[in-house]
mmCIF file of C-alpha atoms in Angstrom:
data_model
loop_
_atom_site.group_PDB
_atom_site.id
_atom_site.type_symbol
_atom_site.label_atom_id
_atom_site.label_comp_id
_atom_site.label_asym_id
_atom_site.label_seq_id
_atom_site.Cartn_x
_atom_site.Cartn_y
_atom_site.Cartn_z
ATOM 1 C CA UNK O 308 5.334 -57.497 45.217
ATOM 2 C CA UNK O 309 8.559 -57.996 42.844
ATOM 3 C CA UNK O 310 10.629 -54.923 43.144
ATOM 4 C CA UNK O 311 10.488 -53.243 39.867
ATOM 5 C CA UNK O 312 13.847 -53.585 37.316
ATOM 6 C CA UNK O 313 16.508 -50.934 37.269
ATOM 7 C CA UNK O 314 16.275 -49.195 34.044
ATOM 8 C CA UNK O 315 19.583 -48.544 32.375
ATOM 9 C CA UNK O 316 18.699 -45.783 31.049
ATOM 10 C CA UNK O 317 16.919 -42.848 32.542
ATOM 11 C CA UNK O 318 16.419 -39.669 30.479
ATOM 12 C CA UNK O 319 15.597 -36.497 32.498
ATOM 13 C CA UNK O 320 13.428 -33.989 30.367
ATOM 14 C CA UNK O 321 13.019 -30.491 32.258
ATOM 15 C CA UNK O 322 9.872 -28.933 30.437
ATOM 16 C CA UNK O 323 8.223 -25.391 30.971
ATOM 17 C CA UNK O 324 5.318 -24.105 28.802
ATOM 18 C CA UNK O 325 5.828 -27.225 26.519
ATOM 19 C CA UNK O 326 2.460 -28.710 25.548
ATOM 20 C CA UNK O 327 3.084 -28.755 21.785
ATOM 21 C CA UNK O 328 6.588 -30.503 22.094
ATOM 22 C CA UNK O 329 6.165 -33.249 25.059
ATOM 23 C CA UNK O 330 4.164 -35.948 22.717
ATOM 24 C CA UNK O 331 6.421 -35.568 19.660
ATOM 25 C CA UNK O 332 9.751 -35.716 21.827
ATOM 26 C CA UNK O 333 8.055 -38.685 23.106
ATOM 27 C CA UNK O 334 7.716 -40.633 20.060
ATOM 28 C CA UNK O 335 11.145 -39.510 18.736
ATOM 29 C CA UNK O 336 13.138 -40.538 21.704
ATOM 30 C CA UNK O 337 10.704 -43.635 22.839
ATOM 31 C CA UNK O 338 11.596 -44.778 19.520
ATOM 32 C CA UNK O 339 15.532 -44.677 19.765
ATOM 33 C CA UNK O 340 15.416 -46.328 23.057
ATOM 34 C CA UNK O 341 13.440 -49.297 21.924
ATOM 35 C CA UNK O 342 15.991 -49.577 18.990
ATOM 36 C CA UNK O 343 19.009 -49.813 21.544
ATOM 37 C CA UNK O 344 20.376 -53.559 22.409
ATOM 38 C CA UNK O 345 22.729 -54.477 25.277
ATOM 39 C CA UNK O 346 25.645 -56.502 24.648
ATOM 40 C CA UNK O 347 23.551 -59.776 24.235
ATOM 41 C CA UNK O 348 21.398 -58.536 21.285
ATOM 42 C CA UNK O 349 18.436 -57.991 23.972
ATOM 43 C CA UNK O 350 16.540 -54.594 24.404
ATOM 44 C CA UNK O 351 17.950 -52.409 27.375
ATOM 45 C CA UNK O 352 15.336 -51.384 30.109
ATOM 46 C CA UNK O 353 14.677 -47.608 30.356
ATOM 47 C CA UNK O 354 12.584 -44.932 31.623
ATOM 48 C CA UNK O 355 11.992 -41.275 30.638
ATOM 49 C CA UNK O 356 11.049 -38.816 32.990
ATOM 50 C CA UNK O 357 9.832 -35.289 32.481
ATOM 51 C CA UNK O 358 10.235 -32.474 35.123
ATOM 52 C CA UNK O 359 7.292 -30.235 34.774
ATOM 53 C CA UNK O 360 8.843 -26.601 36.174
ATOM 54 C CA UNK O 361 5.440 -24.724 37.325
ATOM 55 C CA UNK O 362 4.142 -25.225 33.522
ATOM 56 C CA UNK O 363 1.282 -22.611 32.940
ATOM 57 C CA UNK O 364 0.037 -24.286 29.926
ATOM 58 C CA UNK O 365 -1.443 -28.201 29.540
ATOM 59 C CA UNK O 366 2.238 -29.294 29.705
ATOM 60 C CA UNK O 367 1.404 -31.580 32.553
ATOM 61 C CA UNK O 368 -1.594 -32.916 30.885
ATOM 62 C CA UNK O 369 -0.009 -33.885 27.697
ATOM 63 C CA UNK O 370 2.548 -35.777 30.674
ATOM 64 C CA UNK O 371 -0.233 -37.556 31.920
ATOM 65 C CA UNK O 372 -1.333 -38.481 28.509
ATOM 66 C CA UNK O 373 2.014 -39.864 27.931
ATOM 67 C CA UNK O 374 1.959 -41.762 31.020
ATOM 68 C CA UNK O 375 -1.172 -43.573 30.154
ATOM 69 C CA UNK O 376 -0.118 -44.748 26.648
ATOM 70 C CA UNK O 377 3.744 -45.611 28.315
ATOM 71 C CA UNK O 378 3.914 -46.151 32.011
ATOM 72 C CA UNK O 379 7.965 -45.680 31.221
ATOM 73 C CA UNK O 380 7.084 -42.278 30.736
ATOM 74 C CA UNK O 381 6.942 -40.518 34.257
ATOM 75 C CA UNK O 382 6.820 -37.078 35.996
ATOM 76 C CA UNK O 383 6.929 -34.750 38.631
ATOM 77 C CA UNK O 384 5.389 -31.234 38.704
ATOM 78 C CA UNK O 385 7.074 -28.753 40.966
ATOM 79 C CA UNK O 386 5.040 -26.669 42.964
ATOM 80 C CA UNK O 387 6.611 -23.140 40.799
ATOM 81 C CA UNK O 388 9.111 -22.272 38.483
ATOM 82 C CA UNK O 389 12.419 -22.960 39.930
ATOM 83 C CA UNK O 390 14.495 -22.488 37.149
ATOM 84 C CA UNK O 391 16.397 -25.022 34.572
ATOM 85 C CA UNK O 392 19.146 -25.679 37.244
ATOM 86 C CA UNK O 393 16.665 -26.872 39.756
ATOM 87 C CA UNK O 394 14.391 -28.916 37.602
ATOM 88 C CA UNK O 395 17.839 -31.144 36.348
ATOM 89 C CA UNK O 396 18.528 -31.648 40.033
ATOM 90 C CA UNK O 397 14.999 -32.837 40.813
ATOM 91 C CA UNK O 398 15.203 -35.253 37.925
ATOM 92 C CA UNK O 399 18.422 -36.535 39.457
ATOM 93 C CA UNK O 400 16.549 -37.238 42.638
ATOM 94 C CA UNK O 401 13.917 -39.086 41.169
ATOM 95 C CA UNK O 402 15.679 -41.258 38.508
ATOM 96 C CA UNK O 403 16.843 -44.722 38.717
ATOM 97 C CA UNK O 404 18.576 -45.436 35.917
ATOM 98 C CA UNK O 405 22.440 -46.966 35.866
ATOM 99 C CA UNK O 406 22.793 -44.626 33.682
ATOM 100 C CA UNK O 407 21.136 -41.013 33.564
ATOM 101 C CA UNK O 408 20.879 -38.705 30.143
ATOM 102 C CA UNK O 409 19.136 -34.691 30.455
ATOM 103 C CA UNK O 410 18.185 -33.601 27.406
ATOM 104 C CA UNK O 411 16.266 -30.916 26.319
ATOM 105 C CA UNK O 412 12.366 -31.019 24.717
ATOM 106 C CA UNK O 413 13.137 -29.470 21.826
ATOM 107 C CA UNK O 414 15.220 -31.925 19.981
ATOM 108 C CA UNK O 415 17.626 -30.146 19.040
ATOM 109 C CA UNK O 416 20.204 -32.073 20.510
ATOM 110 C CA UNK O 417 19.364 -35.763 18.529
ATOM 111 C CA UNK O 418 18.441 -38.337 20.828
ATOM 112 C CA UNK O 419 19.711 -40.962 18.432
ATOM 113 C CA UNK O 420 23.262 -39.698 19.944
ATOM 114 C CA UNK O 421 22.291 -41.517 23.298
ATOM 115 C CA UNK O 422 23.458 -44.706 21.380
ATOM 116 C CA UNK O 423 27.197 -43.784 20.845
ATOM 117 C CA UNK O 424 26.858 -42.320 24.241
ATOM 118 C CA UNK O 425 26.261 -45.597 25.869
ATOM 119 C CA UNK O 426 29.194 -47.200 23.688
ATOM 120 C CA UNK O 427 31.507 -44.914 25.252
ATOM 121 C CA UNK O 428 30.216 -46.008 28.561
ATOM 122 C CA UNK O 429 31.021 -49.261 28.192
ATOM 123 C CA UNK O 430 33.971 -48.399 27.449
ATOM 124 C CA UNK O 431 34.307 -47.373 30.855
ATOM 125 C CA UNK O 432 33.972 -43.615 30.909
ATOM 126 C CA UNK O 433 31.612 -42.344 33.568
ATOM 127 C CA UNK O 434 30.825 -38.945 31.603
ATOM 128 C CA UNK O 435 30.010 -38.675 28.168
ATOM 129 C CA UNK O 436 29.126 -35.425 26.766
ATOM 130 C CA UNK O 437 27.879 -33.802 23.384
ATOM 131 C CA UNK O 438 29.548 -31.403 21.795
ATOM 132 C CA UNK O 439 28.228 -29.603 19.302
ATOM 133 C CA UNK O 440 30.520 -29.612 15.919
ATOM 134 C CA UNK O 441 29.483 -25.896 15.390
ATOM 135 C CA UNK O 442 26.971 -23.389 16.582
ATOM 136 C CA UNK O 443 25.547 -21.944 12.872
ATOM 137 C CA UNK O 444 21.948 -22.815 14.806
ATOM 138 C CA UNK O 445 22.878 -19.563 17.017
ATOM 139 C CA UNK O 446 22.751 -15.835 16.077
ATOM 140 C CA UNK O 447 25.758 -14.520 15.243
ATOM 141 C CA UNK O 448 25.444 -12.363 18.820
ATOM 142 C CA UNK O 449 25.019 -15.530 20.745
ATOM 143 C CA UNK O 450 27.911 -17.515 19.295
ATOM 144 C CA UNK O 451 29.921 -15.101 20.209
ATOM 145 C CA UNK O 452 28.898 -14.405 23.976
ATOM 146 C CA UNK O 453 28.831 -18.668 24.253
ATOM 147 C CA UNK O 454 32.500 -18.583 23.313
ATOM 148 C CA UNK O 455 33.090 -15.940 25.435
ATOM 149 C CA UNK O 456 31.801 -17.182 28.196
ATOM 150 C CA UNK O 457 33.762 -20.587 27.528
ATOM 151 C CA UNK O 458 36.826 -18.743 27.442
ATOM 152 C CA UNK O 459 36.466 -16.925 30.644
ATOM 153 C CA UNK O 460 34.842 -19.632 33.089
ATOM 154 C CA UNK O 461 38.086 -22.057 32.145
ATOM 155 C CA UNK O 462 40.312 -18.923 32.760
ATOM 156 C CA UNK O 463 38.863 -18.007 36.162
ATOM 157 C CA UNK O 464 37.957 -21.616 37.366
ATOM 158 C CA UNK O 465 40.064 -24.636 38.012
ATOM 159 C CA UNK O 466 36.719 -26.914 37.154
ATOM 160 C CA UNK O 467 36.648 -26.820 33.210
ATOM 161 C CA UNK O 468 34.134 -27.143 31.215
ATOM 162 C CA UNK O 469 33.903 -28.813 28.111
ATOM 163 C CA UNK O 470 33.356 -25.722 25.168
ATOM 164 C CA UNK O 471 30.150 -26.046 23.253
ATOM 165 C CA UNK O 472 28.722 -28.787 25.633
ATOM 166 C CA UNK O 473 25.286 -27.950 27.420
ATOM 167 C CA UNK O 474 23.453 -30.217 29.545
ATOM 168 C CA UNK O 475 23.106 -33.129 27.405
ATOM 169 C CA UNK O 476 25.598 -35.722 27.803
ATOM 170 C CA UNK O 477 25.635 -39.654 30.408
ATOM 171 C CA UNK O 478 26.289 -39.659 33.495
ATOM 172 C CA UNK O 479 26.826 -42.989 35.383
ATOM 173 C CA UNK O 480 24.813 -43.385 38.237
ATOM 174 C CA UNK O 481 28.510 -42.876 40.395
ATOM 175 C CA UNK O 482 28.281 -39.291 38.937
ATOM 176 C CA UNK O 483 24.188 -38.442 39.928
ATOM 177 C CA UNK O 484 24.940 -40.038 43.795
ATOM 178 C CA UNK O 485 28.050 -37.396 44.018
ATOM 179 C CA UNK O 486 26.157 -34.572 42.677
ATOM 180 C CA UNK O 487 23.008 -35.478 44.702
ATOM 181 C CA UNK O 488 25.322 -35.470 47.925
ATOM 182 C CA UNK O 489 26.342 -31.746 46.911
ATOM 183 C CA UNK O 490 24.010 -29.489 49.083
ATOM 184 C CA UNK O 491 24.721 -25.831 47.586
ATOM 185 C CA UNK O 492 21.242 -24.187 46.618
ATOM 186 C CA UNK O 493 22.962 -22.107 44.388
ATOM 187 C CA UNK O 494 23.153 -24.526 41.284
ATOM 188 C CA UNK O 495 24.945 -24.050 38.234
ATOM 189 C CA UNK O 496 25.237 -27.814 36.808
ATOM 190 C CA UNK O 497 27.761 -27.194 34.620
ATOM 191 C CA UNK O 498 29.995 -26.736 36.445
ATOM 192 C CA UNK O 499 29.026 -29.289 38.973
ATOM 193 C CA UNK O 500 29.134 -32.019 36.338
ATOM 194 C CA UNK O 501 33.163 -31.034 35.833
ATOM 195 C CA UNK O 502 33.061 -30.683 39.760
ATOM 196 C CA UNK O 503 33.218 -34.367 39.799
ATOM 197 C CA UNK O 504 35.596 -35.636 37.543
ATOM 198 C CA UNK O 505 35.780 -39.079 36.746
ATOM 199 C CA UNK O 506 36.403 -40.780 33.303
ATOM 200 C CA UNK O 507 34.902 -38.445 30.451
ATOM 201 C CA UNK O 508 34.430 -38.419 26.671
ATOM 202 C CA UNK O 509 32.861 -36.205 24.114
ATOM 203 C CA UNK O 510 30.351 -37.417 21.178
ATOM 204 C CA UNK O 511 30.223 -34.948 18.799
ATOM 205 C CA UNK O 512 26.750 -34.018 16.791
ATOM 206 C CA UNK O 513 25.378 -31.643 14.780
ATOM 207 C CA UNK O 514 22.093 -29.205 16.222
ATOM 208 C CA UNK O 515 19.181 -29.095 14.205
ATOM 209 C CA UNK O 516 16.615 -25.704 14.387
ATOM 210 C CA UNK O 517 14.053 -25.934 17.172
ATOM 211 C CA UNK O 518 11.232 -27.066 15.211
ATOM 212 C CA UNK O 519 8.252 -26.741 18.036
ATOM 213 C CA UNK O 520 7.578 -23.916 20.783
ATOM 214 C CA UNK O 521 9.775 -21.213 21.493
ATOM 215 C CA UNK O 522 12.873 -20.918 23.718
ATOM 216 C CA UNK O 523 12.202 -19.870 27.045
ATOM 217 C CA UNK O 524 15.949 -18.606 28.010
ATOM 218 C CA UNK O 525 16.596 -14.708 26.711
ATOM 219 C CA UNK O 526 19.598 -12.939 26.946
ATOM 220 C CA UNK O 527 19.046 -11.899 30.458
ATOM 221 C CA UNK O 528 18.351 -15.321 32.110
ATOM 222 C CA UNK O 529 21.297 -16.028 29.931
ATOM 223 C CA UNK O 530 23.516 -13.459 31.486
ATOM 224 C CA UNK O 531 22.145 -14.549 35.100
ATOM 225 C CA UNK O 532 23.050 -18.025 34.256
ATOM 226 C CA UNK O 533 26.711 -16.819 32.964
ATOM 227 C CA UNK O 534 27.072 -14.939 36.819
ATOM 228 C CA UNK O 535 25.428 -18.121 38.494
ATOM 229 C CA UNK O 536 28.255 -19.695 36.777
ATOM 230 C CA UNK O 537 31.341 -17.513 37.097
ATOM 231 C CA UNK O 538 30.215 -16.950 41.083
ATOM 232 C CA UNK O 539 29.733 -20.746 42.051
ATOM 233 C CA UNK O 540 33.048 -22.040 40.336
ATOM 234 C CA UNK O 541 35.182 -19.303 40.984
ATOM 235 C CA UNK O 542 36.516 -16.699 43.604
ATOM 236 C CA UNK O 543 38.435 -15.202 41.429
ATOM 237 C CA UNK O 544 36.376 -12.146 40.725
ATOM 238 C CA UNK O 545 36.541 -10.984 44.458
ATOM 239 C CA UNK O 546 40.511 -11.691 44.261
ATOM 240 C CA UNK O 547 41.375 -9.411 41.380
ATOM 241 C CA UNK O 548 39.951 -6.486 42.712
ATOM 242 C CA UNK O 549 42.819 -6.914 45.707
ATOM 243 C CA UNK O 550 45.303 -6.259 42.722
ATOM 244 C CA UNK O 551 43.013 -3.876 40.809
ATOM 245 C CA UNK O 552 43.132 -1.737 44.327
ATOM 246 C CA UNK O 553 46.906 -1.981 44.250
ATOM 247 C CA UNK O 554 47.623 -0.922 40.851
ATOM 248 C CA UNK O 555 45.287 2.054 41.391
ATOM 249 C CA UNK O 556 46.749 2.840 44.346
ATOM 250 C CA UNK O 557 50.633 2.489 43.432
ATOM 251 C CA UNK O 558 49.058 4.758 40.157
ATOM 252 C CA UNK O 559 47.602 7.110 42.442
ATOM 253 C CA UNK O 560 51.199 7.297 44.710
ATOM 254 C CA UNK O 561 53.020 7.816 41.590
ATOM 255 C CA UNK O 562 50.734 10.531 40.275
ATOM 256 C CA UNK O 563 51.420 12.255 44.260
ATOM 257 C CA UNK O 564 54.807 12.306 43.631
ATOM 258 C CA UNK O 565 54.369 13.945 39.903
ATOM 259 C CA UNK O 566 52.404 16.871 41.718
ATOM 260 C CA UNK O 567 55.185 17.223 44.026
ATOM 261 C CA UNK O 568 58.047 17.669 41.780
ATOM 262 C CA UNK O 569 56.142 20.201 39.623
ATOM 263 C CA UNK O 570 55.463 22.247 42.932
ATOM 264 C CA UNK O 571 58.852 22.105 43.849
ATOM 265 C CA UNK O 572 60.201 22.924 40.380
ATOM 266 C CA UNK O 573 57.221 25.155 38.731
ATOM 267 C CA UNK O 574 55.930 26.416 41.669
ATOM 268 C CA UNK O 575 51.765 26.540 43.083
ATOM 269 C CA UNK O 576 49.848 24.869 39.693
ATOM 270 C CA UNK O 577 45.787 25.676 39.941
ATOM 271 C CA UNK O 578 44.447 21.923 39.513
ATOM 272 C CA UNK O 579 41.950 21.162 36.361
ATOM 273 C CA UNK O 580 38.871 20.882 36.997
ATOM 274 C CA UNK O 581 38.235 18.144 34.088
ATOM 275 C CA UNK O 582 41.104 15.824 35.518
ATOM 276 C CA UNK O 583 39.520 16.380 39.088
ATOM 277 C CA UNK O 584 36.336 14.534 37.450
ATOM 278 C CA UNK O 585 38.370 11.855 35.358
ATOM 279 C CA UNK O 586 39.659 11.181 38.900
ATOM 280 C CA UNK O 587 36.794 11.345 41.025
ATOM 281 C CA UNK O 588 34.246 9.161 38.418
ATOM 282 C CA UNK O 589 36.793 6.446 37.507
ATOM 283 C CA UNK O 590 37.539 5.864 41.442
ATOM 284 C CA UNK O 591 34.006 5.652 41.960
ATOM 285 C CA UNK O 592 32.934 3.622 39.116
ATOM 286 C CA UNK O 593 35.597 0.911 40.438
ATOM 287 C CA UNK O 594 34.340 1.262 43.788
ATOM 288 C CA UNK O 595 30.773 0.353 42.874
ATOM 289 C CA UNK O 596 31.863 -2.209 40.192
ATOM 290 C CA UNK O 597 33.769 -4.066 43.241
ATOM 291 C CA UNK O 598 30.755 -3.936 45.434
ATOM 292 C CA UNK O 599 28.445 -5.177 42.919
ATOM 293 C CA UNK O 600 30.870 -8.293 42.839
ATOM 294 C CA UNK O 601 30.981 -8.378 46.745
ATOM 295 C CA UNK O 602 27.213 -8.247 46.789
ATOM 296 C CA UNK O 603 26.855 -10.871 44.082
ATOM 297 C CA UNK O 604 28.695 -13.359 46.779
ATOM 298 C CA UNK O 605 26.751 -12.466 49.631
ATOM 299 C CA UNK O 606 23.734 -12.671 48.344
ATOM 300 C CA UNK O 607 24.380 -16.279 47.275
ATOM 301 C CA UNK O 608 25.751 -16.679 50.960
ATOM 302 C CA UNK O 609 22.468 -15.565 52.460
ATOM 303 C CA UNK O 610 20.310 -17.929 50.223
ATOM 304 C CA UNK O 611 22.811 -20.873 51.647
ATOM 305 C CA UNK O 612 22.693 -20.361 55.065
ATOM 306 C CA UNK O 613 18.889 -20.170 54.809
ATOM 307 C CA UNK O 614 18.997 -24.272 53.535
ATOM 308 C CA UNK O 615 15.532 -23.973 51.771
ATOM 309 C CA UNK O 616 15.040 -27.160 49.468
ATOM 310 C CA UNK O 617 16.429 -26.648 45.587
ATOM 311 C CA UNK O 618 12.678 -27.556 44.857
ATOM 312 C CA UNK O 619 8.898 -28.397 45.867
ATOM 313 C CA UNK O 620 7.316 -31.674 44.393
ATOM 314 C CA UNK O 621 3.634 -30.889 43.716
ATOM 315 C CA UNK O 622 2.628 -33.831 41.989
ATOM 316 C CA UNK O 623 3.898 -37.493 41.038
ATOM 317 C CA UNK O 624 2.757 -38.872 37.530
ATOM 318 C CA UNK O 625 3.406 -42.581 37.130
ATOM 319 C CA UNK O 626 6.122 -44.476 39.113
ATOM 320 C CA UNK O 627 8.699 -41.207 39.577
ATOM 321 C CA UNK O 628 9.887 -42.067 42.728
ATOM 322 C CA UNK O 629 12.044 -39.832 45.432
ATOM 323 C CA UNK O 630 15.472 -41.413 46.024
ATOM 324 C CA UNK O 631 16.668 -38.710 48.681
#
């Protein structure tokens, strides 16, 4: 049997609860990749592969449905809900494109992007990401926790990432074999896709309104993500409480010395109650802050030494095959 052609383009779709929105995306993005032409005129080879994270809807049926009109439309159904993070690194282990594109179900990011994308790979980068060219699709609240965030993961981290990109962008198949090899459980990709380097451009595009289902992130998987993120690129939060420790201590020192002179020139003072508190509460309120840090670190230490896979495959729909 004829081994079967590399694709050059694989796009990695991680779905949850998405029955409504896996046929159009289907049609939409089936129908820019058949309009895309190599260098010689001729149609490029692809394949499209949706990662179904512990759907409890017909989401994998409307996969299989797929499958059977397309056989370039594939799947794997995890065994639960692992989480966004998870499902992108289970399509990386099961694509086999030359080139590799997540994207979302929702179309909001426009798949007809993935053309100028590929341009810029030829070109020779090995990353290309979208940027968005604003975020008016956002609540007011959210655009300004995203920027935010931005701000503070490039502060504390020496891996940058690009402001206003998410997970859709190229990566050359270089890229998915380096973040493949990367064995942390703890998974913020992100930040692994700066991780790596290599040659990188942005496309810029504008986000339309989700126009099927509903969101599935709020704003407290959103927060988690935001600590995922901060925690796995950085160390920096369990460094600055070494200084925040010495300022309130050279405070505190100072402050000793204060009381001293005032004994020594206004004799025995009876000590305030109130500033007792203010002392007392603050001190503690650091002390738990910093431990709540310290715990945030070793908890994500305890879930790597324990080397459980990232995911469970259930089920295989179509040719998805397992590189690892």
């Amino acid at each position: 049997m004829d081994p079967q052609p590399i694709p050059l383009i694989s796009v990695i779709v991680p779905v949850k609860d998405e029955e409504d929105a896996v046929q159009p995306f289907v049609t939409r993005v089936g129908n820019v990749l058949e309009a895309l032409r190599d260098p010689q005129g001729l149609p490029v080879l692809w394949e499209m592969l949706f990662v179904d994270d512990g759907s409890s809807d017909a989401t994998l049926a409307a996969i299989m449905a797929a499958n059977r009109t397309d056989p370039r439309v594939v799947g794997i159904s995890l065994s639960r809900n692992f989480g966004k993070e998870a499902a992108l690194s289970a399509g990386l282990d099961h694509v086999r494109g030359q080139t590799v594109v997540p994207i979302d179900v929702d179309l909001q990011d426009p798949p007809e992007v993935i053309g100028a994308m590929l341009d810029e790979w030829r070109l020779g980068h090995e990353v290309v990401f979208g940027v968005r060219r604003n975020r008016m699709t956002d609540s007011l609240p959210k655009r300004l926790t995203a920027d935010l965030y931005y701000r503070a993961h490039n502060w504390l981290s020496e891996d940058k990432i690009p402001e206003h990109a998410g997970d859709f962008r190229l990566l050359d198949r270089k890229v998915v074999d380096v973040i493949r090899a990367m064995p942390e459980r703890n998974r913020f990709m992100k930040g692994l896709f700066a991780w790596g380097g290599f040659r990188q451009a942005a496309v810029e595009y504008d986000r339309a309104e989700r126009a099927v289902g509903r969101t599935k992130f709020n704003y407290l998987k959103l927060w988690k993500l935001a600590i995922d993120g901060l925690t796995s690129a950085s160390t920096a939060p369990l460094r600055v409480w070494s200084y925040i420790g010495f300022v309130v201590a050279a405070v505190a020192l100072l402050y000793a010395f204060l009381l001293i002179g005032r004994v020594i020139l206004y004799g025995v003072d009876v000590p305030g109650y109130a500033s007792m508190m203010v002392a007392v509460l603050f001190l503690g309120g650091v002390q738990l802050l910093s431990l709540g840090i310290l715990g945030e670190y070793v908890g994500r230490i305890l879930v790597e030494t324990k080397r459980r896979p990232i995911y469970v495959v259930r089920e295989r729909i179509g040719a998805a095959s397992d590189q690892s």
